[in-house]
Protein backbone atom coordinates (compact mmCIF):
# COMPACT_ATOMS: atom_id res chain seq x y z
CA MET A 1 8.74 7.92 -40.50
CA THR A 2 12.26 8.43 -41.81
CA VAL A 3 13.11 10.16 -38.42
CA LEU A 4 11.55 7.23 -36.74
CA ALA A 5 13.68 4.79 -38.56
CA LEU A 6 17.11 6.59 -38.10
CA ALA A 7 16.20 6.70 -34.20
CA TRP A 8 15.37 3.17 -34.07
CA GLY A 9 18.61 2.25 -35.94
CA SER A 10 20.62 4.41 -33.60
CA ALA A 11 19.49 2.98 -30.51
CA ALA A 12 21.84 1.40 -28.09
CA GLY A 13 20.47 0.28 -25.10
CA ALA A 14 17.40 2.43 -23.69
CA LEU A 15 14.61 2.98 -25.92
CA THR A 16 10.80 3.87 -25.05
CA LEU A 17 7.79 3.82 -27.53
CA ASP A 18 5.44 6.30 -27.16
CA PHE A 19 1.78 6.39 -28.14
CA GLY A 20 -1.04 9.13 -27.64
CA VAL A 21 -3.80 10.78 -28.57
CA ALA A 22 -5.25 14.29 -27.93
CA TYR A 23 -8.40 16.53 -28.44
CA ARG A 24 -9.06 20.36 -28.01
CA SER A 25 -12.60 21.98 -28.11
CA GLY A 26 -13.04 24.97 -30.18
CA ASP A 27 -11.86 24.26 -33.57
CA LEU A 28 -13.79 24.22 -36.86
CA THR A 29 -13.97 20.16 -37.23
CA PRO A 30 -12.96 17.43 -34.64
CA TRP A 31 -9.97 16.54 -36.97
CA ASP A 32 -8.48 20.19 -36.40
CA GLY A 33 -8.42 19.79 -32.73
CA ARG A 34 -7.19 16.17 -32.74
CA LEU A 35 -3.88 14.72 -32.30
CA LEU A 36 -2.57 11.19 -33.02
CA HIS A 37 1.11 10.62 -32.45
CA ALA A 38 3.55 7.95 -32.01
CA GLY A 39 7.44 8.07 -31.55
CA VAL A 40 10.29 6.89 -29.59
CA SER A 41 12.34 8.45 -26.83
CA ASP A 42 15.01 7.48 -24.23
CA VAL A 43 16.98 6.64 -27.65
CA SER A 44 21.19 6.55 -26.52
CA PHE A 45 22.78 9.48 -28.50
CA GLY A 46 26.48 10.20 -27.67
CA ARG A 47 26.27 11.56 -24.18
CA GLY A 48 22.61 11.75 -24.11
CA THR A 49 19.47 10.76 -25.72
CA LEU A 50 17.33 11.32 -28.65
CA ALA A 51 13.44 11.46 -29.06
CA ALA A 52 11.48 11.50 -32.28
CA HIS A 53 7.47 11.82 -32.63
CA VAL A 54 5.50 11.79 -35.63
CA SER A 55 1.76 13.34 -35.53
CA ASN A 56 -1.11 14.19 -37.88
CA ARG A 57 0.08 17.83 -37.09
CA ALA A 58 3.90 17.77 -37.32
CA ALA A 59 7.08 15.97 -37.17
CA GLU A 60 9.31 16.41 -33.94
CA VAL A 61 12.77 15.51 -32.94
CA GLY A 62 14.62 16.40 -29.78
CA VAL A 63 18.26 15.82 -28.33
CA VAL A 64 19.75 16.17 -24.53
CA GLN A 65 23.37 15.91 -24.04
CA GLY A 66 25.32 16.33 -20.62
CA PHE A 67 28.62 17.11 -19.82
CA SER A 68 30.63 17.18 -16.82
CA LEU A 69 33.39 19.96 -16.30
CA PRO A 70 35.59 18.80 -13.16
CA PRO A 71 36.07 19.58 -10.62
CA ALA A 72 32.96 21.45 -9.81
CA GLY A 73 31.05 22.18 -12.87
CA ALA A 74 28.29 20.43 -15.34
CA VAL A 75 26.94 21.10 -18.44
CA SER A 76 23.32 20.12 -19.80
CA THR A 77 21.95 21.03 -23.48
CA GLY A 78 18.61 20.29 -25.42
CA VAL A 79 17.50 21.43 -28.95
CA ASP A 80 13.95 20.64 -30.39
CA ALA A 81 12.66 20.87 -33.66
CA ALA A 82 9.13 20.56 -35.09
CA VAL A 83 7.99 20.75 -38.62
CA ALA A 84 3.87 21.38 -39.04
CA TRP A 85 2.47 19.75 -42.17
CA THR A 86 0.55 23.01 -42.70
CA GLY A 87 3.76 24.97 -43.12
CA GLY A 88 6.07 26.34 -40.52
CA VAL A 89 8.74 25.20 -38.19
CA ARG A 90 9.63 25.70 -34.60
CA VAL A 91 13.21 25.49 -33.21
CA SER A 92 14.05 25.66 -29.22
CA SER A 93 17.39 25.18 -27.17
CA ARG A 94 18.07 25.31 -23.43
CA VAL A 95 21.38 25.13 -21.69
CA GLY A 96 21.88 24.63 -17.87
CA ALA A 97 25.18 24.85 -16.31
CA SER A 98 26.30 25.05 -12.80
CA PHE A 99 29.87 26.10 -11.71
CA GLY A 100 30.13 26.12 -7.89
CA PRO A 101 27.71 28.13 -6.29
CA VAL A 102 26.71 29.60 -9.29
CA ALA A 103 23.78 28.28 -11.72
CA LEU A 104 22.80 29.38 -14.96
CA ASN A 105 19.98 28.46 -17.21
CA LEU A 106 19.51 29.78 -20.72
CA ALA A 107 16.63 29.18 -23.31
CA GLY A 108 15.65 30.57 -26.58
CA ALA A 109 13.26 29.78 -29.53
CA GLY A 110 12.36 30.67 -33.13
CA PHE A 111 9.26 30.03 -34.91
CA THR A 112 7.16 30.45 -37.88
CA THR A 113 4.29 28.66 -36.63
CA SER A 114 2.39 28.73 -33.23
CA ALA A 115 2.56 26.21 -30.54
CA ASP A 116 -0.75 24.97 -30.49
CA THR A 117 -0.14 24.44 -34.17
CA VAL A 118 2.08 21.36 -33.27
CA ASP A 119 0.73 20.57 -29.78
CA PRO A 120 -3.04 21.33 -29.56
CA LEU A 121 -2.79 21.65 -25.58
CA ALA A 122 0.40 23.79 -25.45
CA ALA A 123 -1.56 27.02 -24.54
CA TRP A 124 -2.73 25.45 -20.97
CA THR A 125 0.61 24.19 -19.65
CA LEU A 126 1.76 25.41 -16.17
CA ALA A 127 4.52 27.30 -17.59
CA PRO A 128 3.53 30.06 -20.05
CA THR A 129 3.62 29.34 -23.65
CA ASP A 130 4.49 32.06 -26.34
CA LEU A 131 1.39 31.63 -28.56
CA ARG A 132 2.25 33.75 -31.55
CA THR A 133 2.62 32.60 -34.94
CA ARG A 134 5.80 33.71 -35.93
CA GLY A 135 8.73 35.47 -33.51
CA TRP A 136 11.33 34.62 -31.02
CA ASN A 137 11.65 34.49 -27.35
CA ALA A 138 14.54 34.23 -25.05
CA GLU A 139 14.79 33.96 -21.11
CA PHE A 140 17.67 33.35 -18.61
CA THR A 141 17.90 32.79 -14.96
CA ALA A 142 20.89 32.97 -12.63
CA ARG A 143 21.30 32.01 -9.41
CA TYR A 144 23.91 32.48 -6.49
CA ARG A 145 24.13 30.11 -3.41
CA VAL A 146 25.14 32.82 -0.86
CA SER A 147 25.03 30.32 1.87
CA ARG A 148 23.40 26.94 2.65
CA THR A 149 20.00 28.40 3.25
CA LEU A 150 20.00 31.64 0.93
CA ILE A 151 20.16 31.99 -2.86
CA ALA A 152 20.23 35.18 -4.72
CA VAL A 153 18.07 35.00 -7.94
CA ALA A 154 18.16 37.04 -11.41
CA GLY A 155 16.37 36.60 -14.57
CA GLY A 156 14.58 38.04 -17.79
CA GLU A 157 12.32 37.23 -20.51
CA PHE A 158 12.56 38.93 -23.67
CA GLY A 159 10.60 38.77 -27.05
CA PRO A 160 7.14 39.54 -26.79
CA GLN A 161 7.11 41.28 -23.43
CA ASN A 162 10.73 42.24 -22.21
CA GLN A 163 10.88 41.91 -18.31
CA GLY A 164 13.15 41.28 -15.63
CA THR A 165 13.41 39.75 -12.09
CA LEU A 166 15.26 39.96 -8.83
CA GLY A 167 14.94 38.17 -5.76
CA VAL A 168 15.92 35.90 -2.97
CA GLU A 169 15.18 32.05 -1.86
CA TRP A 170 15.40 31.09 1.74
CA ARG A 171 15.23 27.54 2.31
CA ARG A 172 14.99 25.36 5.54
CA ASP A 173 14.92 21.44 6.18
CA LEU A 174 12.04 20.54 8.42
CA THR A 175 12.93 17.69 10.83
CA ARG A 176 11.31 15.74 13.66
CA VAL A 177 12.87 14.58 16.74
CA LEU A 178 12.89 10.45 16.86
CA PRO A 179 11.52 8.85 19.83
CA PRO A 180 14.69 7.45 21.86
CA ALA A 181 15.40 3.72 21.35
CA GLU A 182 16.37 1.18 24.16
CA GLY A 183 19.94 1.65 25.53
CA ASP A 184 20.17 5.24 24.24
CA ASP A 185 22.34 7.62 26.34
CA PRO A 186 19.66 9.81 28.18
CA ASP A 187 21.82 12.91 28.20
CA ALA A 188 22.78 12.71 24.40
CA GLU A 189 21.01 14.93 21.61
CA PRO A 190 17.92 13.37 20.54
CA ALA A 191 18.31 12.00 16.67
CA THR A 192 16.21 13.75 14.09
CA GLU A 193 15.28 12.75 10.58
CA ARG A 194 14.29 15.30 7.92
CA THR A 195 10.42 15.39 7.02
CA GLY A 196 10.49 17.76 4.08
CA THR A 197 12.04 21.27 3.01
CA LEU A 198 10.44 24.70 2.90
CA THR A 199 11.35 27.21 0.69
CA LEU A 200 10.45 30.90 0.91
CA ARG A 201 10.69 33.55 -1.92
CA ALA A 202 10.32 37.19 -2.36
CA GLY A 203 11.49 39.77 -5.15
CA ALA A 204 10.17 42.00 -7.89
CA ARG A 205 9.15 41.80 -11.43
CA ALA A 206 9.56 44.97 -13.82
CA GLY A 207 9.35 45.34 -17.63
CA GLN A 208 6.77 45.81 -20.28
CA GLY A 209 3.14 45.60 -18.82
CA VAL A 210 4.10 44.37 -15.74
CA LEU A 211 5.35 45.93 -12.16
CA GLY A 212 5.10 44.63 -8.92
CA VAL A 213 6.61 42.87 -6.05
CA THR A 214 6.53 38.85 -5.71
CA GLY A 215 6.78 36.21 -2.92
CA GLY A 216 6.17 32.64 -3.18
CA VAL A 217 6.46 29.47 -0.79
CA THR A 218 7.08 25.73 -1.62
CA TYR A 219 6.79 22.92 0.56
CA SER A 220 8.29 19.64 -0.32
CA ALA A 221 7.68 16.39 1.96
CA GLU A 222 9.90 13.66 1.84
CA SER A 223 7.16 11.22 0.69
CA GLY A 224 7.19 13.29 -2.64
CA LEU A 225 4.16 15.49 -1.83
CA SER A 226 4.94 19.00 -3.13
CA LEU A 227 2.99 22.34 -3.04
CA ALA A 228 3.88 25.64 -4.43
CA LEU A 229 2.24 29.05 -4.48
CA ASP A 230 3.69 32.43 -6.23
CA ALA A 231 2.10 35.64 -6.61
CA LEU A 232 2.45 38.97 -8.05
CA ALA A 233 0.97 42.43 -6.83
CA GLY A 234 1.78 45.77 -8.47
CA PRO A 235 -0.39 48.96 -9.50
CA GLY A 236 -3.63 47.74 -10.59
CA GLN A 237 -2.46 44.19 -11.36
CA TRP A 238 -1.88 40.90 -9.72
CA GLY A 239 -1.46 37.21 -10.51
CA ALA A 240 -0.91 33.84 -9.02
CA VAL A 241 0.34 30.47 -9.96
CA GLY A 242 -0.11 27.58 -7.74
CA SER A 243 0.50 23.37 -8.20
CA LEU A 244 -0.16 20.62 -6.14
CA SER A 245 2.22 17.22 -6.89
CA ALA A 246 1.42 14.18 -5.13
CA PRO A 247 2.70 10.56 -5.31
CA ASP A 248 0.67 7.38 -5.25
CA VAL A 249 -3.16 8.86 -5.09
CA LEU A 250 -3.99 6.40 -8.03
CA GLY A 251 -1.82 3.37 -6.74
CA ALA A 252 1.74 2.73 -5.92
CA GLY A 253 4.05 4.13 -8.40
CA SER A 254 1.60 6.83 -9.85
CA LEU A 255 2.11 10.57 -9.70
CA SER A 256 -0.76 13.14 -10.19
CA ARG A 257 -0.27 17.24 -10.60
CA LEU A 258 -2.80 19.61 -10.45
CA TYR A 259 -2.08 23.39 -11.46
CA VAL A 260 -3.76 26.70 -11.66
CA ALA A 261 -2.63 29.72 -13.27
CA TYR A 262 -3.73 33.50 -13.56
CA GLU A 263 -1.54 36.05 -15.06
CA PRO A 264 -3.68 38.60 -16.74
CA TRP A 265 -0.52 40.62 -17.42
CA ARG A 266 0.71 38.62 -20.09
CA TRP A 267 0.63 39.71 -23.60
CA ALA A 268 1.42 36.52 -25.68
CA SER A 269 0.08 33.74 -23.23
CA ALA A 270 -2.83 32.36 -22.12
CA PRO A 271 -3.88 34.38 -18.83
CA LEU A 272 -5.61 31.63 -17.37
CA ARG A 273 -4.30 28.09 -17.26
CA ALA A 274 -5.30 24.90 -15.35
CA GLY A 275 -4.89 21.32 -15.74
CA VAL A 276 -4.56 17.62 -13.92
CA GLU A 277 -1.68 15.54 -14.92
CA THR A 278 -1.66 11.89 -13.88
CA ARG A 279 0.81 9.14 -14.47
CA VAL A 280 0.19 5.69 -13.67
CA PRO A 281 2.07 2.06 -14.16
CA ALA A 282 0.50 -0.07 -16.49
CA GLY A 283 1.98 -3.15 -17.24
CA ARG A 284 5.66 -2.88 -18.52
CA GLY A 285 4.80 0.93 -19.24
CA THR A 286 3.17 4.18 -17.83
CA LEU A 287 -0.36 5.07 -18.65
CA SER A 288 -0.74 9.02 -18.87
CA LEU A 289 -3.84 11.39 -18.69
CA ASP A 290 -3.74 15.07 -18.88
CA LEU A 291 -6.63 17.29 -18.94
CA ARG A 292 -6.04 21.32 -19.60
CA GLY A 293 -8.17 24.46 -20.10
CA GLY A 294 -7.97 28.01 -19.78
CA VAL A 295 -8.66 31.40 -21.82
CA GLN A 296 -6.72 32.24 -24.75
CA PRO A 297 -5.15 35.63 -25.11
CA ALA A 298 -8.10 36.72 -27.17
CA GLY A 299 -10.33 35.82 -24.23
CA ALA A 300 -11.87 32.78 -25.84
CA GLY A 301 -12.03 29.91 -23.60
CA GLY A 302 -11.29 26.04 -24.24
CA PHE A 303 -10.40 22.96 -22.99
CA GLY A 304 -8.30 19.72 -24.07
CA ALA A 305 -7.62 16.07 -23.00
CA ARG A 306 -4.39 13.93 -23.78
CA LEU A 307 -4.03 10.16 -23.41
CA GLY A 308 -0.96 8.42 -23.81
CA TYR A 309 1.03 5.36 -23.00
CA SER A 310 4.82 4.66 -23.02
CA PHE A 311 6.71 1.57 -22.55
CA PRO A 312 10.40 0.90 -22.59
CA LEU A 313 12.29 -1.70 -24.55
CA GLY A 314 15.23 -1.66 -22.76
CA GLU A 315 17.14 -0.34 -19.63
CA PRO A 316 19.10 3.02 -19.37
CA ALA A 317 22.60 2.87 -19.26
CA ALA A 318 24.15 3.53 -15.60
CA GLY A 319 24.56 7.38 -15.19
CA GLN A 320 23.05 8.03 -18.61
CA VAL A 321 20.92 11.57 -19.06
CA VAL A 322 17.55 10.68 -20.19
CA LEU A 323 14.56 12.62 -21.48
CA GLY A 324 11.51 12.74 -19.12
CA GLN A 325 8.34 10.91 -20.27
CA PRO A 326 6.34 13.15 -22.20
């Protein structure tokens, strides 16, 4: 509660209150799998924002900062820390930077307690989560824009399963021809408007326990609809990750996402992860519902659900970098 009081006292402008409850199957008692949490986010803090939450499992705090590096550079940083009531801590950090045609993303974490000790649904997120009880991990991604439509990508993951990736991305804007308006010159080029983008990916992944070629496609419509599918195939192994995001399915201003990931070659993360996430405007705030499930590295299956509500007490300052809704 001291952390929440400090966050409240430092607020200047934007402030969002967050409340939620979560439950996971498979624990020894119902209380073991339950999470009750409350906190604040979007708290103005220097050039960025601060978030702080307290639950029956842990106390958490996170800070995000953004910096502009004229004439063509920008850097964003974030640090998150959690202290579990049963003992153990988790600290993670991330840095994103862009300099002209180059974009870099770095992330790392060190921990003495598992991720699902702090969050009972951490195992089944779309991105793989390191589920070990103690250790460290790090990853990086470098992107170089070769041309307006072509990007070269390199990356690596280190810690429980060292591996690297190389690939390219090709992007094309999708357009449609507009019907001619009255008075248009019949000899002029027809007017067009963008309807979305199509991105194709190709590359390779190699490292401990994994070797294969990769491919993927993403379709994004101007309406906000997004569909992504990535696959890996190699000697005796394969995997696939797909997601679908759609706005306004549950009413104006709502957002829904469905995802499934099957990556049996991962050593420290759940090989099968699936979920449905929804965000719906409700009163002055946002009501969220997450349903997740999958298979743990040891082979046991499980599922969980989270219900949350967030509402702002102020409006973000113009140009302020803010944390996303949990």
